[in-house]
Coordinates of C-alpha atoms (C1' of nucleotides) in Angstrom, one line a residue:
Chain A
X10 CA -52.0 -10.4 -32.0
X11 CA -50.7 -9.2 -28.7
X12 CA -48.5 -11.9 -27.2
X13 CA -49.0 -13.2 -23.7
X14 CA -45.3 -12.6 -23.0
X15 CA -44.4 -16.0 -21.9
X16 CA -41.0 -15.5 -23.6
X17 CA -38.5 -14.6 -20.8
X18 CA -36.1 -12.8 -23.1
X19 CA -38.8 -10.2 -24.1
X20 CA -39.6 -7.1 -22.1
X21 CA -43.1 -6.3 -20.8
X22 CA -45.3 -5.1 -23.6
X23 CA -42.7 -5.8 -26.2
X24 CA -43.8 -7.8 -29.2
X25 CA -41.7 -10.4 -31.1
X26 CA -40.8 -8.0 -33.9
X27 CA -39.3 -5.5 -31.4
X28 CA -37.5 -8.4 -29.6
X29 CA -35.9 -9.4 -32.9
X30 CA -34.8 -5.9 -33.6
X31 CA -33.3 -5.5 -30.1
X32 CA -31.5 -8.8 -30.4
X33 CA -30.3 -8.0 -33.9
X34 CA -28.8 -4.7 -32.8
X35 CA -26.9 -6.3 -30.0
X36 CA -25.6 -9.1 -32.2
X37 CA -24.6 -6.9 -35.2
X38 CA -22.9 -4.3 -32.9
X39 CA -20.9 -7.0 -31.1
X40 CA -20.1 -9.3 -34.0
X41 CA -20.5 -7.3 -37.2
X42 CA -22.5 -8.2 -40.3
X43 CA -20.5 -11.3 -41.3
X44 CA -20.0 -12.5 -37.8
X45 CA -23.7 -12.4 -37.0
X46 CA -25.9 -15.4 -37.8
X47 CA -29.6 -15.0 -38.2
X48 CA -30.1 -18.2 -36.2
X49 CA -28.2 -16.6 -33.3
X50 CA -30.4 -13.5 -33.5
X51 CA -33.6 -15.6 -33.5
X52 CA -32.3 -17.6 -30.5
X53 CA -31.3 -14.4 -28.6
X54 CA -34.8 -13.0 -29.3
X55 CA -36.4 -16.2 -28.1
X56 CA -38.3 -16.8 -31.4
X57 CA -38.0 -19.3 -34.2
X58 CA -35.7 -18.6 -37.0
X59 CA -38.5 -18.4 -39.6
X60 CA -40.2 -15.6 -37.8
X61 CA -37.2 -13.3 -38.3
X62 CA -37.6 -13.9 -42.1
X63 CA -41.3 -13.3 -41.8
X64 CA -40.8 -9.8 -40.4
X65 CA -37.7 -8.7 -42.2
X66 CA -37.4 -11.0 -45.2
X67 CA -33.6 -11.1 -45.4
X68 CA -30.6 -10.6 -43.2
X69 CA -29.5 -7.7 -45.3
X70 CA -32.8 -5.9 -44.9
X71 CA -32.8 -6.5 -41.1
X72 CA -29.3 -5.1 -41.0
X73 CA -30.2 -2.0 -42.9
X74 CA -33.1 -1.4 -40.6
X75 CA -30.9 -1.8 -37.5
X76 CA -28.2 0.5 -39.0
X77 CA -30.7 3.2 -39.9
X78 CA -32.1 3.2 -36.3
X79 CA -28.6 3.5 -34.8
X80 CA -27.6 6.4 -37.1
X81 CA -30.9 8.2 -36.4
X82 CA -30.4 8.0 -32.6
X83 CA -26.8 9.1 -33.0
X84 CA -27.8 12.1 -35.1
X85 CA -30.4 13.2 -32.5
X86 CA -27.9 12.8 -29.7
X87 CA -25.1 14.8 -31.4
X88 CA -27.2 17.7 -32.5
X89 CA -28.7 18.0 -29.0
X90 CA -25.3 17.7 -27.4
X91 CA -24.2 21.0 -29.0
X92 CA -27.5 22.8 -28.8
X93 CA -27.0 24.6 -25.4
X94 CA -27.6 28.3 -26.0
X95 CA -26.5 31.6 -24.6
X96 CA -23.4 30.1 -22.9
X97 CA -19.8 31.1 -23.7
X98 CA -18.1 29.2 -26.6
X99 CA -15.7 27.1 -24.4
X100 CA -18.5 26.0 -22.1
X101 CA -20.7 24.9 -25.0
X102 CA -17.9 23.1 -26.7
X103 CA -16.8 21.3 -23.6
X104 CA -20.4 20.4 -22.7
X105 CA -21.0 19.1 -26.2
X106 CA -17.9 16.9 -26.1
X107 CA -18.8 15.7 -22.7
X108 CA -22.2 14.6 -23.9
X109 CA -20.8 13.1 -27.0
X110 CA -18.5 11.0 -24.8
X111 CA -21.2 10.0 -22.4
X112 CA -23.3 8.8 -25.4
X113 CA -20.5 6.6 -26.5
X114 CA -20.1 5.3 -22.9
X115 CA -23.7 4.1 -23.3
X116 CA -22.9 2.7 -26.8
X117 CA -19.3 1.5 -26.6
X118 CA -19.5 -0.7 -29.7
X119 CA -20.8 2.2 -31.9
X120 CA -17.5 3.6 -33.2
X121 CA -16.2 0.2 -34.3
X122 CA -19.5 -0.7 -35.9
X123 CA -19.7 2.5 -37.9
X124 CA -16.1 2.3 -39.0
X125 CA -16.6 -1.3 -40.2
X126 CA -19.8 -0.5 -42.0
X127 CA -18.2 2.3 -43.9
X128 CA -15.2 0.3 -44.8
X129 CA -17.0 -2.9 -45.8
X130 CA -19.9 -1.4 -47.8
X131 CA -18.6 1.6 -49.7
X132 CA -21.5 1.2 -52.1
X133 CA -24.0 2.1 -49.4
X134 CA -21.7 4.8 -47.9
X135 CA -22.8 7.7 -50.2
X136 CA -26.3 8.1 -48.8
X137 CA -24.9 7.9 -45.3
X138 CA -22.2 10.5 -45.9
X139 CA -24.9 12.8 -46.9
X140 CA -26.7 12.3 -43.5
X141 CA -23.5 12.8 -41.6
X142 CA -22.7 15.9 -43.7
X143 CA -26.0 17.5 -42.8
X144 CA -25.5 16.7 -39.1
X145 CA -21.9 18.1 -39.1
X146 CA -23.2 21.2 -40.9
X147 CA -25.7 21.8 -38.1
X148 CA -23.1 21.5 -35.4
X149 CA -20.7 23.7 -37.2
X150 CA -23.2 26.4 -37.9
X151 CA -24.2 26.4 -34.2
X152 CA -20.6 27.0 -33.0
X153 CA -18.9 28.9 -35.8
X154 CA -19.9 32.5 -35.0
X155 CA -19.2 32.1 -31.3
X156 CA -15.8 30.7 -32.1
X157 CA -14.9 33.6 -34.4
X158 CA -15.9 36.1 -31.8
X159 CA -13.6 34.5 -29.3
X160 CA -10.8 34.4 -31.7
X161 CA -11.2 38.0 -32.6
X162 CA -11.0 38.9 -28.9
X163 CA -7.7 36.9 -28.8
X164 CA -8.9 34.6 -25.9
X165 CA -8.5 31.5 -28.1
X166 CA -6.2 30.6 -30.9
X167 CA -7.5 31.0 -34.5
X168 CA -8.0 27.6 -36.1
X169 CA -10.4 25.6 -38.3
X170 CA -13.5 24.4 -36.4
X171 CA -13.8 21.3 -38.4
X172 CA -10.3 20.3 -37.5
X173 CA -11.0 20.9 -33.9
X174 CA -14.1 18.7 -33.9
X175 CA -12.2 16.1 -35.8
X176 CA -9.5 16.0 -33.1
X177 CA -12.1 15.8 -30.4
X178 CA -14.1 13.0 -32.0
X179 CA -10.9 11.1 -32.7
X180 CA -9.9 11.2 -29.1
X181 CA -13.3 10.4 -27.8
X182 CA -14.0 7.5 -30.2
X183 CA -10.5 6.0 -29.8
X184 CA -11.0 5.6 -26.1
X185 CA -13.7 3.0 -26.9
X186 CA -12.0 1.6 -30.0
X187 CA -8.8 0.8 -28.1
X188 CA -10.3 -0.3 -24.9
X189 CA -10.0 -4.1 -25.4
X190 CA -6.2 -3.6 -26.0
X191 CA -5.3 -0.4 -24.1
X192 CA -7.8 -0.6 -21.2
X193 CA -6.4 -3.7 -19.7
X194 CA -2.8 -2.8 -20.7
X195 CA -2.7 0.6 -19.1
X196 CA -5.1 0.3 -16.2
X197 CA -5.5 -3.3 -15.2
X198 CA -8.0 -3.7 -12.4
X199 CA -9.7 -0.3 -13.0
X200 CA -13.3 -0.7 -14.1
X201 CA -14.2 0.3 -17.6
X202 CA -16.3 3.4 -16.6
X203 CA -13.6 4.9 -14.5
X204 CA -11.0 4.2 -17.2
X205 CA -13.1 6.0 -19.8
X206 CA -14.0 9.0 -17.6
X207 CA -10.2 9.5 -17.0
X208 CA -9.7 9.5 -20.7
X209 CA -12.6 12.1 -21.1
X210 CA -10.8 14.5 -18.8
X211 CA -7.5 14.1 -20.8
X212 CA -9.4 14.6 -24.1
X213 CA -10.9 17.9 -22.8
X214 CA -7.5 19.1 -21.7
X215 CA -6.1 18.4 -25.1
X216 CA -8.9 20.3 -26.8
X217 CA -8.6 23.2 -24.3
X218 CA -4.9 23.5 -24.9
X219 CA -5.3 23.2 -28.6
X220 CA -7.3 26.4 -28.4
X221 CA -4.9 28.1 -26.0
X222 CA -3.5 31.2 -27.7
X223 CA 0.2 31.0 -28.6
X224 CA 2.4 32.7 -26.0
X225 CA 3.7 36.2 -27.0
X226 CA 7.0 35.9 -28.8
X227 CA 9.7 37.2 -26.5
X228 CA 12.6 35.2 -27.7
X229 CA 13.6 32.9 -30.6
X230 CA 12.4 29.7 -28.9
X231 CA 10.5 27.4 -31.2
X232 CA 7.2 27.6 -29.1
X233 CA 7.0 31.2 -30.3
X234 CA 6.6 30.5 -34.0
X235 CA 3.0 31.1 -34.9
X236 CA 2.5 27.7 -36.5
X237 CA -1.1 28.3 -37.3
X238 CA -0.3 30.9 -39.9
X239 CA 0.1 29.8 -43.5
Chain B
X4 CA 10.3 -28.1 -55.5
X5 CA 11.0 -24.7 -56.9
X6 CA 8.1 -23.8 -59.1
X7 CA 8.5 -22.6 -62.7
X8 CA 6.5 -19.5 -61.9
X9 CA 3.9 -19.9 -64.5
X10 CA 1.4 -18.4 -62.1
X11 CA 0.8 -14.8 -63.0
X12 CA -0.3 -13.7 -59.5
X13 CA 3.0 -14.8 -58.0
X14 CA 6.1 -12.6 -57.8
X15 CA 9.5 -13.7 -59.2
X16 CA 11.1 -16.2 -56.9
X17 CA 8.1 -16.5 -54.7
X18 CA 6.8 -19.9 -54.0
X19 CA 3.1 -20.9 -53.5
X20 CA 3.3 -20.9 -49.7
X21 CA 4.4 -17.3 -49.7
X22 CA 1.8 -16.4 -52.3
X23 CA -0.9 -17.8 -50.1
X24 CA 0.4 -15.8 -47.1
X25 CA 0.5 -12.6 -49.1
X26 CA -3.0 -13.2 -50.4
X27 CA -4.3 -14.1 -47.0
X28 CA -2.9 -11.0 -45.4
X29 CA -4.6 -8.8 -48.1
X30 CA -7.9 -10.6 -47.7
X31 CA -7.9 -10.7 -43.9
X32 CA -6.9 -7.0 -43.6
X33 CA -9.6 -5.9 -46.1
X34 CA -12.4 -8.2 -45.0
X35 CA -11.7 -9.4 -41.5
X36 CA -11.7 -13.0 -40.3
X37 CA -15.4 -13.8 -40.8
X38 CA -15.6 -11.9 -44.1
X39 CA -12.7 -13.8 -45.6
X40 CA -13.3 -17.1 -47.3
X41 CA -10.4 -19.6 -47.8
X42 CA -11.6 -20.2 -51.3
X43 CA -11.1 -16.4 -52.0
X44 CA -7.6 -16.5 -50.6
X45 CA -6.7 -19.5 -52.7
X46 CA -8.1 -17.9 -55.8
X47 CA -6.3 -14.6 -55.1
X48 CA -3.0 -16.6 -54.6
X49 CA -3.6 -18.5 -57.9
X50 CA -3.5 -21.9 -56.2
X51 CA -6.1 -24.5 -55.6
X52 CA -8.0 -24.4 -52.4
X53 CA -6.6 -27.7 -51.1
X54 CA -3.1 -26.3 -51.2
X55 CA -4.0 -23.7 -48.6
X56 CA -5.0 -26.5 -46.2
X57 CA -1.9 -28.5 -47.1
X58 CA 0.3 -25.7 -45.9
X59 CA -1.7 -24.2 -43.1
X60 CA -4.1 -26.9 -42.1
X61 CA -6.9 -24.6 -41.0
X62 CA -8.2 -21.1 -41.6
X63 CA -7.7 -20.3 -37.9
X64 CA -4.0 -21.3 -38.1
X65 CA -3.4 -19.3 -41.3
X66 CA -5.0 -16.3 -39.6
X67 CA -2.9 -16.6 -36.5
X68 CA 0.2 -16.8 -38.7
X69 CA -0.8 -13.7 -40.7
X70 CA -1.7 -11.8 -37.5
X71 CA 1.6 -12.7 -35.9
X72 CA 3.6 -11.5 -38.9
X73 CA 1.7 -8.2 -38.9
X74 CA 2.3 -7.5 -35.2
X75 CA 6.0 -8.4 -35.5
X76 CA 6.5 -5.9 -38.3
X77 CA 4.5 -3.2 -36.4
X78 CA 6.7 -3.7 -33.3
X79 CA 9.9 -3.3 -35.2
X80 CA 8.6 -0.2 -37.0
X81 CA 7.4 1.4 -33.8
X82 CA 10.5 0.8 -31.7
X83 CA 12.7 2.1 -34.6
X84 CA 10.5 5.1 -35.0
X85 CA 11.4 6.4 -31.6
X86 CA 15.0 5.3 -31.5
X87 CA 16.7 8.4 -32.8
X88 CA 19.3 9.4 -30.3
X89 CA 21.1 12.5 -29.1
X90 CA 18.4 14.8 -30.4
X91 CA 16.2 17.1 -28.3
X92 CA 13.0 15.6 -26.8
X93 CA 10.5 17.5 -29.0
X94 CA 12.4 16.5 -32.1
X95 CA 12.5 12.9 -31.2
X96 CA 8.8 12.8 -30.3
X97 CA 7.7 14.6 -33.5
X98 CA 10.0 12.4 -35.6
X99 CA 8.7 9.3 -34.0
X100 CA 5.1 10.3 -34.5
X101 CA 5.8 11.2 -38.1
X102 CA 7.3 7.8 -38.7
X103 CA 4.4 6.1 -36.9
X104 CA 2.0 7.9 -39.2
X105 CA 3.9 7.1 -42.3
X106 CA 3.9 3.5 -41.4
X107 CA 0.1 3.6 -41.1
X108 CA 0.0 5.4 -44.5
X109 CA 1.6 2.3 -45.9
X110 CA -0.7 0.0 -44.0
X111 CA -4.0 1.9 -43.8
X112 CA -6.1 -1.1 -42.9
X113 CA -3.9 -2.0 -39.9
X114 CA -5.7 0.0 -37.1
X115 CA -9.1 -1.4 -38.0
X116 CA -7.7 -4.9 -38.3
X117 CA -6.1 -4.7 -34.8
X118 CA -9.1 -3.2 -33.2
X119 CA -11.4 -5.9 -34.6
X120 CA -9.0 -8.7 -33.6
X121 CA -8.9 -7.5 -30.0
X122 CA -12.6 -7.1 -29.8
X123 CA -13.6 -10.3 -31.5
X124 CA -11.1 -12.6 -29.8
X125 CA -10.6 -11.6 -26.2
X126 CA -9.5 -15.1 -25.4
X127 CA -6.4 -14.6 -27.6
X128 CA -5.8 -11.0 -26.4
X129 CA -3.8 -11.7 -23.3
X130 CA -0.7 -12.9 -25.0
X131 CA -0.9 -10.0 -27.4
X132 CA -1.3 -7.4 -24.7
X133 CA 1.9 -8.7 -23.2
X134 CA 3.7 -8.0 -26.5
X135 CA 2.2 -4.6 -26.8
X136 CA 3.1 -3.9 -23.2
X137 CA 6.8 -4.7 -23.8
X138 CA 6.8 -2.5 -26.9
X139 CA 5.2 0.4 -25.1
X140 CA 7.7 -0.1 -22.2
X141 CA 10.6 0.3 -24.6
X142 CA 9.3 3.4 -26.2
X143 CA 8.4 5.0 -22.8
X144 CA 11.9 4.2 -21.4
X145 CA 13.6 5.7 -24.4
X146 CA 11.7 9.1 -24.0
X147 CA 10.9 9.4 -20.3
X148 CA 14.2 10.8 -19.0
X149 CA 14.4 13.4 -21.8
X150 CA 10.8 14.5 -21.1
X151 CA 11.4 15.0 -17.4
X152 CA 14.5 17.1 -18.1
X153 CA 12.5 19.4 -20.4
X154 CA 9.7 19.7 -17.8
X155 CA 12.2 20.5 -15.1
X156 CA 13.5 23.3 -17.3
X157 CA 10.0 24.6 -17.8
X158 CA 10.1 24.5 -21.6
X159 CA 7.2 21.9 -21.7
X160 CA 4.2 21.3 -19.4
X161 CA 4.4 18.5 -17.0
X162 CA 2.2 15.6 -17.9
X163 CA 2.0 11.8 -18.1
X164 CA 4.0 10.5 -21.1
X165 CA 1.6 7.5 -21.5
X166 CA -1.3 9.9 -21.9
X167 CA 0.6 11.9 -24.4
X168 CA 1.4 8.9 -26.6
X169 CA -2.2 7.7 -26.3
X170 CA -3.4 11.1 -27.6
X171 CA -1.0 10.9 -30.4
X172 CA -1.8 7.3 -31.4
X173 CA -5.5 8.1 -31.2
X174 CA -5.2 11.0 -33.6
X175 CA -2.9 9.2 -36.0
X176 CA -4.9 6.0 -36.1
X177 CA -8.3 7.8 -36.4
X178 CA -7.2 9.5 -39.6
X179 CA -7.2 6.0 -41.2
X180 CA -10.1 4.6 -39.3
X181 CA -12.4 7.4 -40.3
X182 CA -11.2 7.9 -43.8
X183 CA -14.0 6.0 -45.6
X184 CA -16.5 8.3 -43.9
X185 CA -14.6 11.5 -43.2
X186 CA -12.2 11.6 -46.1
X187 CA -14.9 11.9 -48.7
X188 CA -17.1 14.1 -46.5
X189 CA -14.5 16.7 -45.5
X190 CA -12.2 16.8 -48.6
X191 CA -14.0 15.4 -51.6
X192 CA -11.7 15.4 -54.6
X193 CA -8.5 15.5 -52.6
X194 CA -6.5 12.3 -53.0
X195 CA -6.0 10.0 -49.9
X196 CA -2.4 10.7 -49.4
X197 CA -2.7 14.5 -49.4
X198 CA -5.7 14.2 -47.0
X199 CA -3.8 12.1 -44.6
X200 CA -0.7 14.3 -44.7
X201 CA -2.8 17.3 -43.8
X202 CA -4.2 15.4 -40.8
X203 CA -0.6 14.5 -39.8
X204 CA 0.3 18.2 -39.5
X205 CA -2.8 18.9 -37.4
X206 CA -2.0 16.0 -35.2
X207 CA 1.5 17.2 -34.6
X208 CA 0.2 20.7 -33.8
X209 CA -2.2 19.2 -31.2
X210 CA 0.6 17.3 -29.5
X211 CA 2.9 20.3 -29.5
X212 CA 0.2 22.5 -28.0
X213 CA -0.6 19.8 -25.4
X214 CA 2.9 20.2 -24.2
X215 CA 3.0 24.0 -24.3
X216 CA 3.5 25.3 -20.8
X217 CA 0.5 27.1 -19.3
X218 CA 0.7 30.8 -19.6
X219 CA 1.8 32.6 -16.4
X220 CA -1.2 33.6 -14.4
X221 CA -1.6 37.4 -14.7
X222 CA -5.4 37.6 -14.2
X223 CA -8.3 35.5 -13.2
X224 CA -9.1 34.3 -16.8
X225 CA -9.9 30.6 -17.0
X226 CA -6.9 29.8 -19.2
X227 CA -4.7 30.6 -16.2
X228 CA -5.8 27.8 -14.0
X229 CA -3.1 25.2 -13.9
X230 CA -5.3 22.3 -14.8
X231 CA -2.5 19.8 -14.9
X232 CA -2.1 20.0 -11.1
X233 CA -4.1 17.6 -8.9
Chain C
dA11 C1' -59.8 -13.1 -43.8
dT12 C1' -55.6 -11.6 -42.2
dT13 C1' -51.8 -11.7 -39.2
dA14 C1' -48.5 -14.3 -36.4
dT15 C1' -46.1 -18.3 -35.4
dC16 C1' -44.2 -22.9 -35.9
dT17 C1' -41.9 -27.4 -38.1
dA18 C1' -39.4 -29.1 -41.7
dT19 C1' -36.4 -28.8 -45.4
dA20 C1' -34.3 -27.1 -49.9
dG21 C1' -30.4 -25.0 -51.6
dA22 C1' -26.2 -22.4 -51.3
dT23 C1' -21.9 -21.7 -49.3
dC24 C1' -17.8 -22.9 -47.0
dT25 C1' -14.2 -25.6 -44.5
dA26 C1' -11.7 -29.6 -44.6
dT27 C1' -10.0 -34.0 -46.1
dA28 C1' -9.2 -38.3 -48.9
dG29 C1' -6.8 -40.0 -52.4
dA30 C1' -4.4 -39.7 -56.9
dT31 C1' -0.6 -37.7 -59.5
dA32 C1' 3.5 -35.0 -60.5
dA33 C1' 8.0 -33.0 -59.1
dT34 C1' 12.3 -33.2 -56.3
dG35 C1' 16.2 -34.9 -53.6
dC36 C1' 18.9 -38.7 -52.1
Chain D
dA23 C1' 11.0 -41.4 -50.3
dT24 C1' 9.4 -37.1 -49.5
dT25 C1' 7.3 -32.9 -50.8
dA26 C1' 4.1 -30.3 -53.6
dT27 C1' 0.0 -30.1 -56.1
dC28 C1' -4.5 -31.4 -58.1
dT29 C1' -9.6 -33.3 -58.5
dA30 C1' -13.5 -34.6 -56.2
dT31 C1' -16.4 -34.7 -52.4
dA32 C1' -18.0 -35.3 -47.5
dG33 C1' -19.9 -32.8 -43.8
dA34 C1' -21.1 -28.7 -41.5
dT35 C1' -23.3 -24.3 -41.4
dC36 C1' -26.3 -20.8 -42.8
dT37 C1' -30.1 -18.3 -45.3
dA38 C1' -34.4 -18.6 -46.9
dT39 C1' -38.9 -20.5 -48.0
dA40 C1' -42.9 -23.7 -48.2
dG41 C1' -46.7 -25.1 -46.0
dA42 C1' -49.3 -26.1 -41.8
dT43 C1' -51.6 -24.3 -37.6
dA44 C1' -53.0 -21.0 -34.2
dA45 C1' -54.6 -16.3 -32.9
dT46 C1' -57.0 -12.0 -33.9
dG47 C1' -60.3 -8.6 -36.0
dC48 C1' -64.2 -7.9 -38.7

DNA sequence: ATTATCTATAGATCTATAGATAATGC
DNA sequence: ATTATCTATAGATCTATAGATAATGC
């Protein structure tokens, strides 16, 4: 049952089932569902094609398994990212966004993969939305009270926390979504990591300034209108 | 040569070649290259499958033609969006971003389509990057001088215009990229258009605040550190 | 006796083309 | 004489399974 590991594409102590899963995740993330061939997965895993069907029956089932694993890990990472306790609101927020970004830096194909999945399979989306809803609820609950306290003090502007997180996730995810176009266009020669880390700092600046209280209104200049009021 | 238009899927005065192009664009945008079958395009266009190959020879060539048309229209739209003249910098910027967003509202599949194209076909990406580079250069040139004048007056913060446009495009595009997940999660029941228009206002607020000058430094609070300096 | 793995192949798509026929322009 | 359109089918993938053989656990 335990293989002798003569297969060079497998890690130490990894069995063929795990090798197929790893290869499938790589292929699906890189090429999407339709672009991935089960023959290519089998080849990448160093096993025969039939074995893939022996373990996972169909391409669809293998895909669902891979997808579920990916979402589970993302959930864990996101909830942990915002779990720091006892620190001031801005510190926790920035630290959470930094961790969220670094997670994406380790999984740069993830945003595109999730977006394509939700678009291409709306029939499966309902169950997944529920999972993301629960995850978002946890993050919101963990930050909401602190945010309101700060707003009451007047040290940050009053705004909807969901909108703020949406802004932050948009900026973070887009750095990876746009890299194949924008990375080489805006910073040719720079390596990917340095490029992304520069974007992270800009993203954090945007979020910080989004929360900056409006300046006191001394004159009629437009920047004095409290645009966050109804 | 001119058809009698007995085909119900074709518009008045539209020939079969155009009908194939329209159907191909719809299919490719919705399902991507791999997910689209030439048989499905032919069926959607109301012609036999062989006719598609008669006009465009291969799926690949048809795809390139569709892609090129899409990019050309986007270029025109973007350059026009920022071409308003004689108005103050902030007005031109906001108006340009508003038009950019409304264009996406008419073409909600476009961001995902472009991202997938650049990721899946890096070999073709070079030529396209050049086109996007020219387009970006035009928009930058048209705004740069005005922005510097405003910054010199002190009415806006000093920052890199490219970063600012990147932030804005990220926020605008992500509204459409994330809609299948976030739309139904955050605003169930709301219709898509209202949802997106609400995001547009938040996006403009983010950009406005990004440009808000830092408050004068009266005390040692963290919001007083001029984080836009080296 | 069960689990893991392979070879070989059936069956389903999907792209592309060959070759016939109809419509149009000179 | 050229352009547009159709029917029919070849050829290439790709998914999935059948059925044989080897390895493992009782």
